[in-house]
């Protein structure tokens, strides 16, 4: 039983578990879904928008944050922990620019965030950060990148991934539908992200927020109307496919 | 007290006589206070006039009931409200009024608890079926559990009665060797009395997990009196009303012929579960 091994972060259980780290991963599952797609000339981050209280300013409830002009991230999990990690990452991005006169690579800033998270899994009296992050951007050589970090401090590069509630369902969808064809163009990559989110988001396009970075361009957050247009296009394509299948069956 | 895991907890024990308790010093005033407290903590069962008449009309002054469904907890009550208790077909016919430190509101003996307020309300089908549904959303203290159960069952005939209890439980209290790679939350675990012979639609609750509180009191009563009863305990990681946790109760009643589960409207479900969500800024 885990009762004695989850009290202090620095204690291994007899079978090698660090329970606090594993519990932190459960905290991530309480956040809403975020999906990241790496296209050829574009990287896309899509998130399920949280419902905002009536008197709350919507623009202060954001899951997608800019770390530097060419890098941004989406997170899932504890809001306050995310704020701390994002602030540290932003400072590191500028510090890097000042000291080595170059913007950070996506891998560098991901490694920085992951190292920060790992440090908190090996300190006494501190608990791990309860967030997972999807970090996207372009390196200065123009290569698009997508990385994912988790509370244990591990990070990996991905072609497409999802975090948060229902991440498993979205990942399974991506595994089936992420093809060279599906990311052939910018629009296709954006539509793939929307389709992936529509698998798990209730009430469609209203609850989706999308951000894109194109090579050598700053982050753009899509307007609600643009998302609605894309959702309408996706639904039309679905109907057309269903019609085709019906015709095939009848012939 | 030593627990299963070897921890020693200090708890109050009636088996040990404490030396500083001097009963001779208890005067009339103390006795009076004690009596008033006991009276205040009495559980009262009230039926509506039609049901009271029906009970009077029976030879043994007990209501015939073929299936009693007890829903204990926010999500159990929510499940029953959204999937079964269609106001066109069900109406409240009784309630249990009680008072304790955590539940000061539902002590009204003369009027049922207001909708949305904690309480124990009993529903019956309008055309007078033999199914009763008891929704319990208030806290019943340990010392009131026995009374609650006795009073409820005292008014029902034992013959032909089957009991189903639906109860919420926090996943943090679920003990298993393989904590994290077990089942997806929420999930159901069942316990039944020896008289219950029907199919149980979920795995049984394994040791060392135990059931406490109202569901335990009901199940004990049914076991002692030979009433077929089954308890479905729903382990969930959400403490407020949640549609996914509510839907997890479906297997408990899908095979039951006495009640039909109706798919709820999304709007109704959202209204029911909206309370906690919007102000929860802890997770994004």
XYZ file of C-alpha atoms in Angstrom:
535
model
C 0.000 0.000 0.000
C 1.238 3.484 -0.827
C 0.246 5.049 2.509
C 3.785 5.457 3.837
C 5.573 6.400 0.642
C 3.609 9.400 -0.462
C 4.322 11.618 2.494
C 7.695 12.918 1.390
C 8.654 13.578 -2.190
C 12.200 12.271 -1.766
C 11.259 8.779 -0.681
C 11.197 5.851 -3.103
C 8.690 3.105 -2.373
C 10.085 -0.459 -2.191
C 9.018 -1.119 -5.762
C 10.625 2.033 -7.104
C 7.708 4.451 -7.278
C 7.894 8.135 -6.519
C 4.260 8.502 -5.553
C 4.152 12.281 -5.355
C 5.360 12.513 -8.937
C 2.766 10.000 -10.072
C 0.050 11.853 -8.136
C 1.189 15.089 -9.806
C 0.475 13.414 -13.136
C -3.071 12.812 -11.892
C -3.364 16.551 -11.220
C -2.519 17.155 -14.878
C -5.512 15.032 -15.892
C -7.756 17.477 -14.084
C -6.904 20.259 -16.494
C -8.774 20.643 -19.776
C -7.380 19.105 -22.967
C -4.597 20.693 -25.006
C -3.323 19.363 -28.330
C -0.169 20.220 -30.281
C 0.523 19.456 -33.946
C 3.794 19.895 -35.788
C 3.209 20.630 -39.447
C 5.714 21.303 -42.218
C 5.671 25.105 -42.071
C 3.386 25.617 -39.113
C 2.960 24.514 -35.522
C -0.507 24.483 -33.990
C -1.681 24.509 -30.378
C -5.347 23.868 -29.659
C -6.962 23.942 -26.231
C -10.360 23.311 -24.753
C -11.501 26.638 -23.378
C -12.591 26.637 -19.769
C -15.980 28.142 -19.040
C -15.427 31.540 -17.491
C -17.439 32.922 -14.599
C -19.835 35.720 -15.497
C -17.853 38.470 -13.844
C -14.449 37.118 -14.798
C -12.353 38.775 -17.546
C -12.042 36.141 -20.228
C -8.689 37.271 -21.497
C -7.035 36.532 -18.163
C -7.973 32.862 -18.330
C -5.481 31.623 -20.898
C -4.009 28.199 -21.468
C -1.739 29.264 -24.324
C 1.163 31.557 -23.408
C 3.967 33.132 -25.339
C 7.447 32.400 -24.014
C 9.302 34.352 -26.695
C 8.512 35.633 -30.205
C 9.093 32.232 -31.766
C 8.091 29.867 -28.936
C 4.830 29.368 -27.139
C 3.367 26.788 -24.827
C 0.074 25.344 -23.645
C -0.283 23.644 -20.265
C -2.694 21.411 -18.397
C -2.910 21.128 -14.620
C -2.558 23.497 -11.694
C -2.992 27.091 -12.843
C -0.712 28.640 -10.230
C 2.128 26.192 -10.906
C 1.892 27.024 -14.604
C 2.240 30.741 -13.881
C 5.507 30.150 -11.998
C 6.966 27.911 -14.683
C 5.972 30.302 -17.474
C 7.508 33.291 -15.695
C 10.785 31.450 -15.144
C 10.831 30.308 -18.777
C 10.193 33.828 -20.075
C 13.016 35.256 -18.009
C 15.317 32.493 -19.235
C 14.425 33.223 -22.868
C 15.441 36.874 -22.490
C 18.493 36.048 -20.430
C 19.633 33.701 -23.203
C 19.157 36.441 -25.802
C 21.224 38.860 -23.751
C 24.047 36.517 -22.909
C 24.539 34.615 -26.181
C 22.798 37.099 -28.507
C 20.678 34.351 -30.010
C 17.060 33.338 -29.418
C 16.598 30.071 -27.540
C 15.996 26.895 -29.486
C 12.746 25.163 -28.600
C 14.731 22.242 -27.244
C 16.791 24.513 -24.984
C 13.829 26.143 -23.307
C 12.065 22.783 -23.008
C 15.144 21.356 -21.323
C 15.227 24.341 -18.996
C 11.600 23.827 -17.983
C 12.098 20.097 -17.596
C 15.189 20.596 -15.444
C 13.269 23.018 -13.253
C 10.510 20.462 -12.820
C 12.943 17.652 -12.066
C 14.629 19.706 -9.350
C 11.327 19.841 -7.493
C 11.070 16.054 -7.538
C 14.352 15.733 -5.671
C 14.022 18.402 -2.995
C 12.748 17.848 0.486
C 9.756 19.843 1.603
C 8.729 20.767 -1.936
C 6.152 19.127 -4.131
C 6.460 18.636 -7.902
C 4.832 21.070 -10.323
C 1.412 19.757 -11.211
C 1.525 20.640 -14.894
C 2.385 19.139 -18.229
C 3.328 21.477 -21.052
C 3.288 21.376 -24.844
C 5.985 23.686 -26.175
C 5.946 24.626 -29.843
C 7.980 26.927 -32.022
C 10.565 27.277 -34.738
C 14.325 27.133 -34.303
C 16.423 29.788 -36.042
C 17.176 27.314 -38.833
C 13.456 27.187 -39.554
C 12.741 23.685 -38.212
C 9.327 23.363 -36.546
C 9.411 21.696 -33.122
C 6.902 20.277 -30.653
C 7.978 19.094 -27.210
C 6.036 17.780 -24.248
C 7.118 17.924 -20.596
C 5.504 16.305 -17.563
C 5.729 16.727 -13.775
C 8.585 14.245 -13.474
C 10.853 16.485 -15.558
C 11.046 14.265 -18.628
C 10.671 15.789 -22.059
C 10.310 14.339 -25.519
C 9.849 15.630 -29.043
C 6.570 14.725 -30.712
C 4.944 15.025 -34.107
C 1.593 15.465 -32.392
C 0.467 15.013 -28.803
C -2.244 15.853 -26.305
C -2.279 16.520 -22.550
C -4.947 16.990 -19.879
C -8.355 15.413 -19.480
C -9.229 12.925 -22.254
C -5.670 13.143 -23.601
C -5.718 9.404 -24.276
C -8.714 9.685 -26.599
C -7.167 12.574 -28.488
C -3.817 10.807 -28.792
C -5.516 7.732 -30.216
C -7.285 9.935 -32.753
C -3.985 11.554 -33.708
C -2.264 8.192 -34.067
C -4.896 7.192 -36.600
C -5.148 10.487 -38.451
C -1.722 12.125 -38.381
C -0.475 11.378 -41.869
C 1.752 13.239 -44.317
C -1.407 14.070 -46.219
C -3.125 15.417 -43.113
C -0.341 17.958 -42.489
C 0.457 18.701 -46.119
C -0.593 22.329 -45.832
C -1.071 24.872 -43.019
C -4.838 24.737 -43.239
C -4.822 20.954 -43.063
C -2.681 20.964 -39.914
C -5.015 23.478 -38.272
C -8.041 21.390 -39.224
C -6.403 18.271 -37.800
C -5.963 20.027 -34.460
C -9.610 21.117 -34.476
C -10.813 17.641 -35.439
C -8.768 16.130 -32.611
C -10.288 18.519 -30.085
C -13.815 18.016 -31.389
C -13.483 14.360 -30.362
C -13.577 15.382 -26.717
C -14.858 18.933 -26.467
C -18.530 19.370 -25.713
C -20.525 21.908 -27.721
C -18.068 22.284 -30.577
C -16.141 25.264 -31.858
C -17.283 27.730 -29.188
C -15.118 25.988 -26.617
C -11.932 25.759 -28.671
C -9.042 28.190 -28.694
C -6.338 27.842 -31.335
C -2.899 29.368 -31.698
C -0.527 28.987 -34.633
C 3.059 29.960 -35.363
C 4.180 30.114 -38.957
C 7.861 30.197 -39.863
C 9.342 33.668 -39.171
C 6.010 34.997 -37.972
C 4.839 35.733 -34.454
C 2.178 33.754 -32.618
C -1.353 34.240 -33.905
C -4.434 33.361 -31.894
C -7.320 32.567 -34.215
C -10.526 34.554 -33.885
C -13.688 32.747 -32.854
C -15.179 33.438 -36.301
C -12.196 31.828 -38.035
C -12.577 28.739 -35.872
C -16.299 28.570 -36.614
C -15.544 28.726 -40.350
C -13.065 25.883 -40.048
C -15.466 23.826 -37.942
C -18.162 24.348 -40.592
C -15.724 23.203 -43.283
C -14.846 20.114 -41.259
C -18.507 19.241 -40.796
C -19.168 19.689 -44.504
C -16.250 17.387 -45.321
C -17.614 14.802 -42.878
C -21.019 14.903 -44.510
C -19.524 14.572 -47.962
C -17.537 11.547 -46.839
C -20.602 9.970 -45.308
C -22.494 10.533 -48.578
C -19.700 8.929 -50.587
C -19.722 5.909 -48.282
C -23.473 5.568 -48.652
C -23.215 5.697 -52.430
C -20.451 3.128 -52.440
C -22.551 0.810 -50.290
C -25.629 1.127 -52.481
C -23.646 0.553 -55.695
C -7.278 1.290 18.475
C -4.953 -0.562 16.091
C -5.929 -0.395 12.431
C -5.462 -2.999 9.749
C -2.190 -1.358 8.759
C -0.737 -1.266 12.243
C -1.327 2.417 12.911
C -2.443 3.199 16.428
C -5.226 5.744 16.626
C -6.647 7.153 19.783
C -10.411 6.999 19.652
C -13.115 7.247 22.209
C -14.060 3.802 23.497
C -17.148 2.894 25.482
C -15.397 -0.242 26.687
C -13.031 1.711 28.883
C -14.391 3.313 32.000
C -12.729 6.632 32.543
C -11.980 7.390 36.172
C -12.914 11.039 36.068
C -16.485 10.403 34.952
C -18.526 10.890 38.088
C -22.139 9.962 37.508
C -23.214 11.005 40.990
C -22.675 14.630 40.049
C -25.264 14.504 37.314
C -28.285 16.411 38.446
C -31.760 16.862 37.072
C -30.647 19.639 34.787
C -28.102 17.394 33.098
C -30.686 14.671 32.686
C -33.059 17.194 31.169
C -30.415 18.470 28.750
C -29.512 14.941 27.764
C -33.156 14.131 27.127
C -33.675 17.257 25.066
C -30.609 16.480 22.979
C -31.844 12.966 22.366
C -35.210 14.305 21.315
C -33.605 16.789 18.986
C -31.600 14.037 17.367
C -34.593 11.788 16.809
C -35.252 10.830 13.215
C -38.844 11.374 12.064
C -40.405 9.661 9.089
C -43.315 11.525 7.520
C -45.581 10.220 4.782
C -47.916 12.252 2.659
C -51.661 11.796 3.431
C -52.349 9.353 0.553
C -49.551 7.017 1.597
C -50.506 7.297 5.265
C -54.013 6.196 4.330
C -52.649 3.318 2.266
C -50.569 2.201 5.232
C -53.579 2.371 7.566
C -55.566 0.327 5.098
C -53.058 -2.553 5.160
C -53.610 -5.274 7.709
C -50.095 -5.098 9.129
C -49.838 -1.286 8.801
C -46.891 -1.588 6.437
C -46.566 -0.342 2.884
C -45.976 -2.918 0.171
C -42.806 -2.177 -1.758
C -41.178 -4.470 -4.293
C -38.048 -2.401 -4.875
C -36.516 0.232 -2.626
C -33.738 2.283 -4.168
C -31.701 4.405 -1.770
C -29.404 7.044 -3.274
C -26.899 8.367 -0.731
C -24.621 11.193 -1.803
C -24.621 14.066 -4.281
C -23.874 12.062 -7.395
C -26.132 9.152 -6.497
C -28.971 11.590 -5.894
C -28.086 13.410 -9.101
C -28.121 10.160 -11.082
C -31.533 9.231 -9.763
C -32.875 12.743 -10.415
C -31.635 12.953 -13.973
C -32.171 9.379 -15.170
C -35.264 8.203 -13.311
C -37.227 10.844 -11.419
C -39.143 12.407 -14.261
C -41.600 14.800 -12.544
C -44.329 13.645 -14.932
C -44.132 10.112 -13.525
C -42.757 10.412 -9.994
C -43.815 12.469 -7.017
C -42.499 12.864 -3.472
C -44.530 10.857 -0.943
C -42.521 11.165 2.252
C -39.402 12.418 3.920
C -37.131 11.733 6.849
C -36.500 14.741 9.064
C -33.443 14.821 11.290
C -31.125 17.267 12.978
C -27.421 17.018 13.747
C -24.448 19.355 13.924
C -23.706 19.093 10.213
C -27.288 19.122 9.089
C -29.376 21.711 10.838
C -31.846 22.373 8.075
C -33.721 19.178 7.455
C -35.204 18.887 10.920
C -38.541 20.233 9.752
C -41.131 17.729 10.786
C -44.047 19.437 9.157
C -42.784 20.206 5.691
C -40.556 18.358 3.272
C -37.090 19.717 2.494
C -37.102 22.364 -0.247
C -35.841 21.134 -3.640
C -32.101 21.640 -3.843
C -31.652 21.660 -0.080
C -30.096 18.686 1.724
C -32.637 16.186 2.984
C -34.010 12.653 2.638
C -37.003 12.536 0.319
C -38.936 9.453 -0.748
C -40.486 9.273 -4.216
C -43.116 6.934 -5.669
C -44.528 6.557 -9.155
C -47.662 8.631 -9.727
C -49.818 5.750 -10.848
C -48.889 4.133 -7.551
C -46.204 1.604 -8.437
C -44.508 -0.550 -5.854
C -41.136 1.083 -6.310
C -39.865 3.617 -3.809
C -36.821 5.811 -4.322
C -35.202 7.482 -1.320
C -32.831 10.324 -2.147
C -30.579 11.182 0.773
C -28.411 14.260 0.330
C -27.995 15.253 3.963
C -25.503 13.980 6.497
C -26.870 11.306 8.841
C -24.765 11.143 12.013
C -23.435 7.825 13.284
C -25.762 7.788 16.256
C -28.764 8.409 13.995
C -28.020 5.707 11.410
C -29.714 2.907 13.331
C -32.835 5.007 13.912
C -32.931 6.129 10.295
C -32.789 2.590 9.009
C -35.229 1.176 11.564
C -37.815 3.885 10.943
C -37.627 3.564 7.176
C -37.911 -0.214 7.144
C -40.510 -0.321 9.906
C -43.016 1.157 7.486
C -42.310 -1.352 4.679
C -43.331 -4.969 4.275
C -40.402 -7.380 4.225
C -42.119 -9.838 1.894
C -41.097 -9.342 -1.728
C -38.820 -6.424 -0.924
C -35.518 -5.935 -2.729
C -33.192 -3.074 -1.846
C -30.627 -1.352 -4.032
C -28.319 1.216 -2.465
C -26.323 3.647 -4.561
C -23.617 5.526 -2.731
C -20.768 7.928 -3.531
C -17.302 7.340 -2.140
C -14.034 9.229 -2.582
C -11.353 7.388 -4.536
C -8.805 8.532 -1.933
C -10.338 6.000 0.449
C -10.051 3.086 -1.961
C -7.250 0.759 -0.964
C -5.587 -1.472 -3.511
C -2.176 -2.964 -4.027
C -1.831 -1.529 -7.516
C -2.946 2.016 -6.901
C -2.369 3.811 -10.140
C -2.680 1.204 -12.824
C -5.991 -0.153 -11.757
C -9.363 0.877 -13.037
C -10.326 4.182 -14.568
C -12.124 6.460 -12.184
C -15.112 6.549 -11.605
C -15.923 2.878 -11.121
C -18.474 0.773 -9.245
C -17.862 -1.821 -6.546
C -20.651 -3.952 -5.130
C -21.568 -5.657 -1.871
C -24.675 -7.776 -1.363
C -26.565 -9.594 1.358
C -26.695 -13.374 1.341
C -30.363 -13.282 0.367
C -29.655 -11.393 -2.861
C -29.600 -13.865 -5.734
C -29.753 -11.676 -8.814
C -26.935 -10.694 -11.155
C -24.584 -8.068 -9.760
C -23.434 -5.773 -12.524
C -20.029 -4.814 -11.203
C -17.015 -6.357 -9.471
C -17.309 -6.912 -5.738
C -15.566 -4.686 -3.234
C -12.363 -6.378 -2.149
C -10.715 -6.346 1.261
C -9.420 -4.327 3.043
C -11.929 -1.783 1.765
C -14.935 -1.210 4.005
C -18.209 0.615 3.639
C -19.336 2.980 6.388
C -22.224 5.280 7.103
C -25.723 5.072 5.706
C -25.112 2.382 3.060
C -23.479 0.160 5.677
C -26.352 0.639 8.109
C -28.915 -0.267 5.430
C -26.984 -3.299 4.248
C -26.513 -4.540 7.818
C -30.215 -4.185 8.501
C -31.073 -6.105 5.345
C -28.598 -8.882 6.158
C -29.959 -9.260 9.677
C -33.577 -9.374 8.464
C -32.879 -11.548 5.426
C -33.875 -8.893 2.876
C -32.148 -9.227 -0.527
C -30.071 -6.087 -0.938
C -27.195 -4.911 -3.077
C -24.975 -1.868 -2.615
C -23.170 -0.171 -5.504
C -20.392 2.059 -4.228
C -19.185 4.579 -6.834
C -15.563 5.608 -6.336
C -14.862 8.978 -7.898
C -12.241 11.693 -7.627
C -14.755 14.529 -7.853
C -16.395 15.829 -4.703
C -19.147 17.876 -6.339
C -21.915 16.855 -8.740
C -20.358 15.564 -11.945
C -22.104 14.107 -14.978
C -19.471 11.435 -15.638
C -19.700 10.160 -12.054
C -23.481 10.116 -12.309
C -23.386 8.121 -15.522
C -21.161 5.539 -13.851
C -24.227 4.378 -11.897
C -25.994 3.196 -15.052
C -24.842 -0.464 -14.861
C -26.353 -0.679 -11.372
C -29.892 -0.326 -12.704
C -29.761 -1.305 -16.389
C -30.851 -4.857 -15.669
C -33.591 -3.810 -13.253
C -37.047 -4.269 -14.689
C -38.807 -2.182 -12.091
C -37.312 1.138 -13.177
C -36.480 2.422 -16.607
C -33.504 4.683 -17.148
C -34.357 7.644 -19.330
C -31.577 9.524 -21.078
C -31.532 13.008 -19.568
C -31.469 16.185 -21.601
C -27.992 17.762 -21.831
C -29.369 21.077 -20.606
C -30.760 19.474 -17.462
C -27.506 17.648 -16.762
C -25.486 20.819 -17.258
C -27.759 22.734 -14.906
C -27.306 20.084 -12.276
C -23.547 19.967 -12.532
C -22.757 23.566 -13.253
C -22.446 24.670 -9.617
C -18.824 23.881 -8.829
C -17.197 24.133 -12.268
C -17.157 27.787 -13.122
C -15.468 29.000 -9.981
C -12.850 26.276 -9.936
C -9.717 28.111 -10.987
C -7.386 25.595 -9.430
C -6.915 23.600 -12.638
C -6.725 24.950 -16.172
